[in-house]
Amino acid sequence: MRKIMRLVVVAIVLTAYIASNGCVVNGRSIQSEDVELEKELAAINKPSIKTIETEYGDIYDCVDINKQPAFDHPLLKDHKAKTRPSLALEKILRASRKDASLLETNPTKLGLKEGCPAGSVPLRRATKEDLRRAKSSFKRLSSFEPSNPGQGYDFAGIVTTPPANVLFKGIAARISVYQPPVSGQQSSTALIQLQTQTETKVGSIQVGWTIDPELYGDSRARLFTKWSEEHDGTVDGCYNTLCSGFVVTNPNIPIDTAFNDVSIAQRSQVFQWMMVTLDPLSQDWWLSMQDDNIRIGYWPRELFSFSGFSVGGYNATWGGLVHTETDVSPAMGSGIFEDGNYNSTCNMVKVQVNIGNTFVSPYDNPVQVLQSRCFKASKQNTHPDYRFQFGGPGGLPNSCVA
């Protein structure tokens, strides 16, 4: 009886301890993690003027443009929201659209059916699980290197660097949008990236579409953005608006929205124009999309005060990126790579970089084609607008066709 009583007392004490301190996992209590996540959610999920629920179950809160989470970043405490870039950048963007061939492709539908009221912007309502998934994904990808992805990632695409004493002031491409099947802890992405890097400092911006259940909780093709600033062993940044930093300016197009339609190999092709450009006056990086250069928002220059990325990038990357936690990789792009067949293979056209405030095709000599494991990329120099293909079916390394 005494033994039983002692066990009961121990159980009561243990229960009380867990209730007050939380279970400990990897040296950290679940309760303390929940408290931290609750604080982050309170900072991210701002009071809304209007709430919009999409057909995909996403909930977007329309938040005052001046009260969005971006301004919680300590480097942005004195930053005032801009609703549009400078006239100098507007001129650059208009010049980039003069080519009539830009209108030959079929742009995918993007954005909310009913946007936010004037003066407010749509922000996807976050949950604790969203934050947990985003933290895990961001840590793995924070130091992505196209030539050596590692950590379960494979890349296929092209990389280029500018001539001596020159920096890239922007990057652009029209990307065909697909929705390859992924499962579990897999992801499949098409992206463009600008980066600057030294031995101890890295600044980067990524934009594209992705299917990432770990990040979004579903398997739909979604728009995504990512920025990072790494210096002296510390990493700042995140995806979309899951931390402070990116300033949303468009009332109709959230930066994590699901694409309403996608390409089907050998049947229909839909594209999305994506462009990231440095404002020559403010030195903010602006994101523009679609054929009429709709501005989505910007990354303020203050975010990149350590790496020097606010004055330009040292390398530009375009291509496909997949991730898996096992040996089996998901499909990249359309899941098909047929060299020269643009109706079945995922591709990017009008591939450009901004040099001297003018968008031009990448220089031929320094363009490097990168391929890994089950995935391939092509290099096309004969088309007036630089273009290339990328993708593959994925699978086990020894099952890939040479």
Short mmCIF file of C-alpha atoms in Angstrom, two decimals:
data_model
loop_
_atom_site.label_atom_id
_atom_site.label_comp_id
_atom_site.label_asym_id
_atom_site.label_seq_id
_atom_site.Cartn_x
_atom_site.Cartn_y
_atom_site.Cartn_z
CA MET A 1 0.00 0.00 0.00
CA ARG A 2 2.79 2.41 0.91
CA LYS A 3 4.47 1.68 -2.41
CA ILE A 4 1.25 2.46 -4.26
CA MET A 5 0.84 5.71 -2.32
CA ARG A 6 4.39 6.75 -3.16
CA LEU A 7 3.73 6.10 -6.87
CA VAL A 8 0.54 8.17 -6.69
CA VAL A 9 2.40 11.06 -5.05
CA VAL A 10 5.16 10.89 -7.69
CA ALA A 11 2.54 10.89 -10.46
CA ILE A 12 0.79 13.93 -8.96
CA VAL A 13 4.07 15.83 -8.59
CA LEU A 14 5.13 14.92 -12.14
CA THR A 15 1.76 15.98 -13.55
CA ALA A 16 1.96 19.30 -11.72
CA TYR A 17 5.51 19.87 -13.00
CA ILE A 18 4.55 19.15 -16.60
CA ALA A 19 1.48 21.39 -16.32
CA SER A 20 3.59 24.28 -15.07
CA ASN A 21 6.70 23.77 -17.18
CA GLY A 22 5.63 21.81 -20.24
CA CYS A 23 7.19 18.65 -21.70
CA VAL A 24 10.85 19.00 -22.53
CA VAL A 25 11.92 18.15 -26.08
CA ASN A 26 15.53 18.65 -27.19
CA GLY A 27 16.20 20.67 -24.06
CA ARG A 28 13.24 22.96 -24.60
CA SER A 29 9.76 22.75 -23.10
CA ILE A 30 6.76 22.50 -25.41
CA GLN A 31 5.03 25.13 -23.31
CA SER A 32 7.86 27.64 -23.75
CA GLU A 33 7.84 26.98 -27.50
CA ASP A 34 4.08 27.59 -27.60
CA VAL A 35 4.48 30.86 -25.69
CA GLU A 36 7.11 32.01 -28.18
CA LEU A 37 4.94 31.01 -31.14
CA GLU A 38 1.94 32.82 -29.63
CA LYS A 39 4.04 35.99 -29.43
CA GLU A 40 5.12 35.62 -33.05
CA LEU A 41 1.54 35.01 -34.18
CA ALA A 42 0.38 38.12 -32.35
CA ALA A 43 3.00 40.10 -34.25
CA ILE A 44 2.19 38.53 -37.64
CA ASN A 45 -1.62 38.39 -37.48
CA LYS A 46 -2.47 42.08 -37.29
CA PRO A 47 -6.00 43.47 -36.73
CA SER A 48 -7.92 43.27 -39.99
CA ILE A 49 -10.18 45.69 -41.82
CA LYS A 50 -11.70 42.85 -43.83
CA THR A 51 -11.29 39.06 -44.00
CA ILE A 52 -11.27 37.08 -47.26
CA GLU A 53 -11.51 33.28 -47.54
CA THR A 54 -10.43 31.75 -50.86
CA GLU A 55 -11.76 28.68 -52.63
CA TYR A 56 -8.63 26.85 -51.40
CA GLY A 57 -9.41 27.51 -47.76
CA ASP A 58 -6.82 30.27 -47.28
CA ILE A 59 -7.81 33.10 -44.97
CA TYR A 60 -6.40 36.54 -45.80
CA ASP A 61 -6.72 39.51 -43.47
CA CYS A 62 -6.80 42.96 -45.05
CA VAL A 63 -4.40 44.97 -42.90
CA ASP A 64 -3.63 48.69 -42.93
CA ILE A 65 -0.60 49.05 -45.21
CA ASN A 66 1.21 51.06 -42.52
CA LYS A 67 0.51 48.49 -39.79
CA GLN A 68 1.70 45.32 -41.52
CA PRO A 69 4.28 43.04 -39.84
CA ALA A 70 7.14 44.31 -42.03
CA PHE A 71 7.57 47.35 -39.81
CA ASP A 72 8.13 45.24 -36.69
CA HIS A 73 11.63 44.54 -37.94
CA PRO A 74 14.12 46.48 -35.79
CA LEU A 75 15.90 47.80 -38.89
CA LEU A 76 12.62 49.22 -40.25
CA LYS A 77 11.40 51.14 -37.21
CA ASP A 78 11.88 54.46 -39.05
CA HIS A 79 10.84 53.16 -42.49
CA LYS A 80 7.68 54.58 -44.06
CA ALA A 81 5.60 52.44 -46.43
CA LYS A 82 5.92 53.27 -50.11
CA THR A 83 3.00 52.56 -52.39
CA ARG A 84 5.05 52.62 -55.59
CA PRO A 85 8.69 52.81 -56.67
CA SER A 86 10.47 55.97 -57.79
CA LEU A 87 9.82 57.48 -61.21
CA ALA A 88 13.33 56.37 -62.17
CA LEU A 89 12.43 52.72 -61.59
CA GLU A 90 9.04 53.16 -63.28
CA LYS A 91 10.92 54.30 -66.38
CA ILE A 92 13.15 51.21 -66.28
CA LEU A 93 10.14 48.91 -65.91
CA ARG A 94 8.28 50.55 -68.80
CA ALA A 95 11.32 50.18 -71.05
CA SER A 96 11.51 46.48 -70.22
CA ARG A 97 7.96 45.93 -71.53
CA LYS A 98 8.30 47.49 -74.98
CA ASP A 99 9.04 44.19 -76.71
CA ALA A 100 5.76 43.09 -78.35
CA SER A 101 6.84 39.43 -78.13
CA LEU A 102 6.16 39.60 -74.40
CA LEU A 103 2.47 39.38 -75.16
CA GLU A 104 2.73 36.08 -77.06
CA THR A 105 2.52 33.86 -73.99
CA ASN A 106 -0.51 32.99 -71.88
CA PRO A 107 -0.21 34.47 -68.36
CA THR A 108 -1.66 32.43 -65.51
CA LYS A 109 -4.45 33.95 -63.44
CA LEU A 110 -3.23 35.18 -60.11
CA GLY A 111 -4.67 36.94 -57.08
CA LEU A 112 -7.88 37.31 -55.11
CA LYS A 113 -11.26 37.48 -56.83
CA GLU A 114 -12.16 40.32 -54.50
CA GLY A 115 -9.23 42.39 -53.25
CA CYS A 116 -8.68 44.42 -50.13
CA PRO A 117 -10.05 47.95 -49.59
CA ALA A 118 -7.89 50.92 -50.53
CA GLY A 119 -5.08 51.50 -48.06
CA SER A 120 -4.92 47.87 -46.95
CA VAL A 121 -3.07 44.74 -48.14
CA PRO A 122 -3.81 40.98 -47.93
CA LEU A 123 -1.80 38.90 -45.46
CA ARG A 124 -2.36 35.17 -45.08
CA ARG A 125 -3.46 34.37 -41.53
CA ALA A 126 -0.75 32.27 -39.90
CA THR A 127 -1.07 29.41 -37.43
CA LYS A 128 1.43 27.80 -35.07
CA GLU A 129 1.87 24.95 -37.52
CA ASP A 130 2.60 27.43 -40.32
CA LEU A 131 5.39 28.94 -38.23
CA ARG A 132 6.82 25.56 -37.28
CA ARG A 133 6.88 24.42 -40.90
CA ALA A 134 8.37 27.70 -42.14
CA LYS A 135 11.16 27.67 -39.55
CA SER A 136 12.13 24.13 -40.51
CA SER A 137 12.10 24.89 -44.25
CA PHE A 138 13.99 28.17 -43.91
CA LYS A 139 16.81 26.67 -41.85
CA ARG A 140 17.48 24.06 -44.52
CA LEU A 141 17.47 26.51 -47.39
CA SER A 142 19.05 29.59 -45.82
CA SER A 143 22.44 28.96 -47.47
CA PHE A 144 21.34 27.46 -50.79
CA GLU A 145 24.20 27.30 -53.30
CA PRO A 146 23.18 26.33 -56.88
CA SER A 147 26.45 24.52 -57.61
CA ASN A 148 26.30 22.52 -54.38
CA PRO A 149 22.75 22.44 -52.93
CA GLY A 150 23.21 19.59 -50.44
CA GLN A 151 20.96 18.77 -47.47
CA GLY A 152 18.54 16.80 -49.64
CA TYR A 153 18.26 19.45 -52.37
CA ASP A 154 18.90 19.06 -56.10
CA PHE A 155 19.12 21.90 -58.60
CA ALA A 156 19.05 22.18 -62.39
CA GLY A 157 19.34 25.52 -64.18
CA ILE A 158 21.75 28.28 -65.09
CA VAL A 159 23.95 30.70 -63.15
CA THR A 160 25.78 33.80 -64.35
CA THR A 161 27.99 36.51 -62.88
CA PRO A 162 28.48 40.10 -64.10
CA PRO A 163 31.59 41.54 -65.73
CA ALA A 164 34.32 42.93 -63.49
CA ASN A 165 33.33 45.96 -61.39
CA VAL A 166 29.65 45.57 -62.32
CA LEU A 167 26.69 44.52 -60.17
CA PHE A 168 23.33 43.12 -61.22
CA LYS A 169 20.52 45.56 -60.45
CA GLY A 170 17.73 43.13 -61.24
CA ILE A 171 16.66 39.72 -62.51
CA ALA A 172 13.67 38.58 -64.58
CA ALA A 173 12.12 35.65 -66.43
CA ARG A 174 8.81 34.36 -67.70
CA ILE A 175 8.34 30.99 -66.02
CA SER A 176 5.98 28.22 -67.10
CA VAL A 177 3.93 27.17 -64.07
CA TYR A 178 3.43 23.47 -63.34
CA GLN A 179 2.17 21.47 -60.38
CA PRO A 180 4.23 18.27 -60.17
CA PRO A 181 3.19 15.70 -57.52
CA VAL A 182 5.02 15.86 -54.19
CA SER A 183 4.36 14.10 -50.92
CA GLY A 184 5.31 14.31 -47.27
CA GLN A 185 8.52 16.21 -46.68
CA GLN A 186 9.20 16.90 -50.36
CA SER A 187 9.07 20.12 -52.33
CA SER A 188 9.44 21.15 -55.97
CA THR A 189 10.22 24.73 -56.95
CA ALA A 190 11.01 26.96 -59.92
CA LEU A 191 12.88 30.09 -58.91
CA ILE A 192 14.95 33.09 -59.85
CA GLN A 193 17.55 34.30 -57.37
CA LEU A 194 19.89 37.24 -56.93
CA GLN A 195 22.69 36.98 -54.42
CA THR A 196 25.76 38.73 -53.12
CA GLN A 197 28.34 36.84 -51.13
CA THR A 198 31.65 37.22 -49.31
CA GLU A 199 33.37 34.79 -46.94
CA THR A 200 31.22 35.85 -43.99
CA LYS A 201 28.24 37.72 -45.49
CA VAL A 202 25.43 36.67 -47.83
CA GLY A 203 22.38 38.59 -49.03
CA SER A 204 19.79 37.01 -51.31
CA ILE A 205 16.28 37.23 -52.73
CA GLN A 206 14.32 34.36 -54.28
CA VAL A 207 11.02 34.50 -56.18
CA GLY A 208 9.09 31.79 -57.99
CA TRP A 209 6.46 29.11 -57.66
CA THR A 210 6.63 26.13 -55.32
CA ILE A 211 4.75 23.05 -54.21
CA ASP A 212 5.76 22.64 -50.57
CA PRO A 213 3.40 20.83 -48.16
CA GLU A 214 5.79 21.44 -45.29
CA LEU A 215 5.66 25.19 -45.84
CA TYR A 216 2.01 25.66 -46.88
CA GLY A 217 0.21 22.58 -45.61
CA ASP A 218 -1.07 21.64 -49.10
CA SER A 219 0.19 20.48 -52.50
CA ARG A 220 -0.85 23.43 -54.65
CA ALA A 221 1.50 25.49 -56.79
CA ARG A 222 1.94 28.78 -54.98
CA LEU A 223 3.77 32.00 -55.44
CA PHE A 224 6.62 32.35 -52.97
CA THR A 225 9.27 34.85 -51.98
CA LYS A 226 12.24 34.43 -49.70
CA TRP A 227 14.95 36.75 -48.47
CA SER A 228 17.94 36.18 -46.26
CA GLU A 229 20.78 38.18 -44.75
CA GLU A 230 23.61 36.15 -43.26
CA HIS A 231 26.54 37.71 -41.47
CA ASP A 232 29.02 36.64 -38.83
CA GLY A 233 27.15 33.43 -38.03
CA THR A 234 23.67 34.94 -37.75
CA VAL A 235 20.82 34.52 -40.24
CA ASP A 236 17.88 36.88 -40.74
CA GLY A 237 14.99 36.48 -43.17
CA CYS A 238 12.10 34.17 -44.00
CA TYR A 239 9.50 33.13 -46.56
CA ASN A 240 6.75 35.52 -47.65
CA THR A 241 5.39 37.48 -44.66
CA LEU A 242 6.04 34.88 -41.96
CA CYS A 243 8.43 37.35 -40.37
CA SER A 244 8.90 41.10 -40.58
CA GLY A 245 10.76 42.46 -43.61
CA PHE A 246 8.90 42.33 -46.94
CA VAL A 247 6.52 45.28 -47.47
CA VAL A 248 3.31 44.28 -49.28
CA THR A 249 1.82 47.04 -51.47
CA ASN A 250 -0.65 45.25 -53.76
CA PRO A 251 -4.26 44.98 -52.46
CA ASN A 252 -5.15 42.05 -54.75
CA ILE A 253 -2.16 39.69 -55.01
CA PRO A 254 -0.82 38.07 -51.82
CA ILE A 255 2.77 36.86 -52.07
CA ASP A 256 1.81 33.29 -51.08
CA THR A 257 -1.28 32.96 -53.26
CA ALA A 258 -2.20 29.71 -55.02
CA PHE A 259 -2.10 29.72 -58.82
CA ASN A 260 -5.60 29.36 -60.24
CA ASP A 261 -4.41 27.41 -63.28
CA VAL A 262 -1.20 25.59 -64.21
CA SER A 263 0.42 24.13 -67.31
CA ILE A 264 -0.38 20.61 -68.53
CA ALA A 265 2.41 18.96 -70.51
CA GLN A 266 1.70 18.68 -74.26
CA ARG A 267 -1.70 20.31 -73.82
CA SER A 268 -1.71 23.83 -72.40
CA GLN A 269 1.00 26.21 -71.22
CA VAL A 270 0.55 29.07 -68.78
CA PHE A 271 3.29 31.43 -67.68
CA GLN A 272 4.06 33.99 -65.01
CA TRP A 273 6.37 36.93 -65.53
CA MET A 274 8.51 37.65 -62.48
CA MET A 275 10.95 40.52 -62.03
CA VAL A 276 13.00 41.80 -59.08
CA THR A 277 14.56 45.23 -59.61
CA LEU A 278 16.67 47.58 -57.51
CA ASP A 279 15.23 51.09 -57.30
CA PRO A 280 18.14 53.36 -58.34
CA LEU A 281 16.99 56.10 -55.94
CA SER A 282 15.74 54.37 -52.79
CA GLN A 283 17.79 51.15 -53.23
CA ASP A 284 14.78 49.07 -52.28
CA TRP A 285 14.28 45.79 -54.18
CA TRP A 286 10.85 45.73 -55.90
CA LEU A 287 8.91 42.64 -56.99
CA SER A 288 6.85 43.01 -60.18
CA MET A 289 4.69 40.40 -61.90
CA GLN A 290 2.46 39.76 -64.91
CA ASP A 291 2.66 41.33 -68.36
CA ASP A 292 1.61 44.79 -67.24
CA ASN A 293 4.26 45.03 -64.50
CA ILE A 294 2.02 44.89 -61.46
CA ARG A 295 3.98 45.79 -58.34
CA ILE A 296 3.55 43.31 -55.48
CA GLY A 297 5.80 44.94 -52.88
CA TYR A 298 9.43 45.45 -51.94
CA TRP A 299 12.31 44.52 -49.67
CA PRO A 300 13.63 47.74 -48.05
CA ARG A 301 17.33 48.44 -48.40
CA GLU A 302 17.74 48.46 -44.61
CA LEU A 303 17.29 44.67 -44.53
CA PHE A 304 20.61 44.19 -46.33
CA SER A 305 22.75 46.69 -44.45
CA PHE A 306 25.37 44.07 -43.51
CA SER A 307 25.93 42.18 -46.77
CA GLY A 308 25.90 45.19 -49.10
CA PHE A 309 23.15 43.59 -51.20
CA SER A 310 21.32 46.93 -51.20
CA VAL A 311 23.66 48.12 -53.98
CA GLY A 312 23.42 45.06 -56.24
CA GLY A 313 24.02 41.34 -56.72
CA TYR A 314 27.13 39.38 -57.68
CA ASN A 315 25.38 36.36 -59.20
CA ALA A 316 22.03 35.45 -60.75
CA THR A 317 20.34 32.05 -60.79
CA TRP A 318 17.37 30.59 -62.69
CA GLY A 319 16.08 27.02 -62.51
CA GLY A 320 14.40 24.22 -60.63
CA LEU A 321 15.01 23.11 -57.06
CA VAL A 322 13.63 19.98 -55.38
CA HIS A 323 13.97 18.68 -51.84
CA THR A 324 13.45 15.31 -50.20
CA GLU A 325 14.10 13.81 -46.78
CA THR A 326 14.71 10.40 -48.40
CA ASP A 327 16.70 9.10 -51.40
CA VAL A 328 13.65 9.45 -53.66
CA SER A 329 13.36 12.91 -55.23
CA PRO A 330 10.06 14.40 -56.44
CA ALA A 331 9.54 15.53 -60.02
CA MET A 332 10.98 18.89 -61.08
CA GLY A 333 9.14 21.27 -63.41
CA SER A 334 6.67 19.27 -65.49
CA GLY A 335 8.34 15.99 -64.52
CA ILE A 336 9.51 15.67 -68.13
CA PHE A 337 12.76 16.74 -69.77
CA GLU A 338 12.66 16.63 -73.57
CA ASP A 339 15.37 18.88 -74.96
CA GLY A 340 13.84 21.31 -77.43
CA ASN A 341 10.22 20.50 -76.61
CA TYR A 342 8.83 23.58 -74.90
CA ASN A 343 5.30 22.18 -74.84
CA SER A 344 6.14 19.43 -72.39
CA THR A 345 9.23 20.65 -70.52
CA CYS A 346 9.15 23.40 -67.92
CA ASN A 347 11.03 26.43 -69.18
CA MET A 348 11.93 30.03 -68.65
CA VAL A 349 11.91 32.57 -71.46
CA LYS A 350 12.91 36.22 -71.58
CA VAL A 351 15.66 35.41 -69.09
CA GLN A 352 17.30 38.72 -68.22
CA VAL A 353 19.49 40.65 -65.81
CA ASN A 354 19.55 44.39 -65.19
CA ILE A 355 22.88 46.02 -65.99
CA GLY A 356 23.20 49.79 -66.15
CA ASN A 357 19.44 50.21 -65.57
CA THR A 358 18.68 48.14 -68.67
CA PHE A 359 17.38 44.57 -68.80
CA VAL A 360 19.50 42.41 -71.13
CA SER A 361 20.04 38.70 -71.80
CA PRO A 362 22.72 37.01 -69.70
CA TYR A 363 26.19 37.21 -71.12
CA ASP A 364 26.93 34.03 -73.06
CA ASN A 365 30.48 33.38 -71.84
CA PRO A 366 29.92 33.24 -68.05
CA VAL A 367 26.60 31.36 -68.20
CA GLN A 368 27.04 28.02 -66.45
CA VAL A 369 24.54 25.16 -66.87
CA LEU A 370 24.11 23.16 -63.65
CA GLN A 371 22.53 19.72 -63.40
CA SER A 372 22.21 17.20 -60.59
CA ARG A 373 21.04 13.65 -60.06
CA CYS A 374 17.78 13.05 -61.97
CA PHE A 375 17.46 16.56 -63.38
CA LYS A 376 18.72 18.36 -66.45
CA ALA A 377 18.88 21.88 -67.86
CA SER A 378 19.54 23.23 -71.34
CA LYS A 379 21.26 26.34 -72.68
CA GLN A 380 19.69 28.18 -75.61
CA ASN A 381 21.53 31.08 -77.22
CA THR A 382 19.89 31.26 -80.65
CA HIS A 383 16.51 32.60 -79.58
CA PRO A 384 16.25 36.42 -79.55
CA ASP A 385 15.06 36.20 -75.95
CA TYR A 386 17.34 33.96 -73.92
CA ARG A 387 15.46 30.84 -72.82
CA PHE A 388 16.17 27.40 -71.39
CA GLN A 389 14.45 24.25 -70.15
CA PHE A 390 14.79 22.34 -66.92
CA GLY A 391 13.23 19.43 -65.07
CA GLY A 392 13.00 15.68 -64.78
CA PRO A 393 10.96 12.85 -63.27
CA GLY A 394 12.94 12.45 -60.06
CA GLY A 395 13.23 9.10 -58.33
CA LEU A 396 16.24 7.15 -57.07
CA PRO A 397 19.66 8.25 -58.36
CA ASN A 398 20.36 4.89 -60.02
CA SER A 399 17.00 5.00 -61.82
CA CYS A 400 17.75 8.23 -63.67
CA VAL A 401 18.28 8.00 -67.41
CA ALA A 402 21.63 9.42 -68.54
#
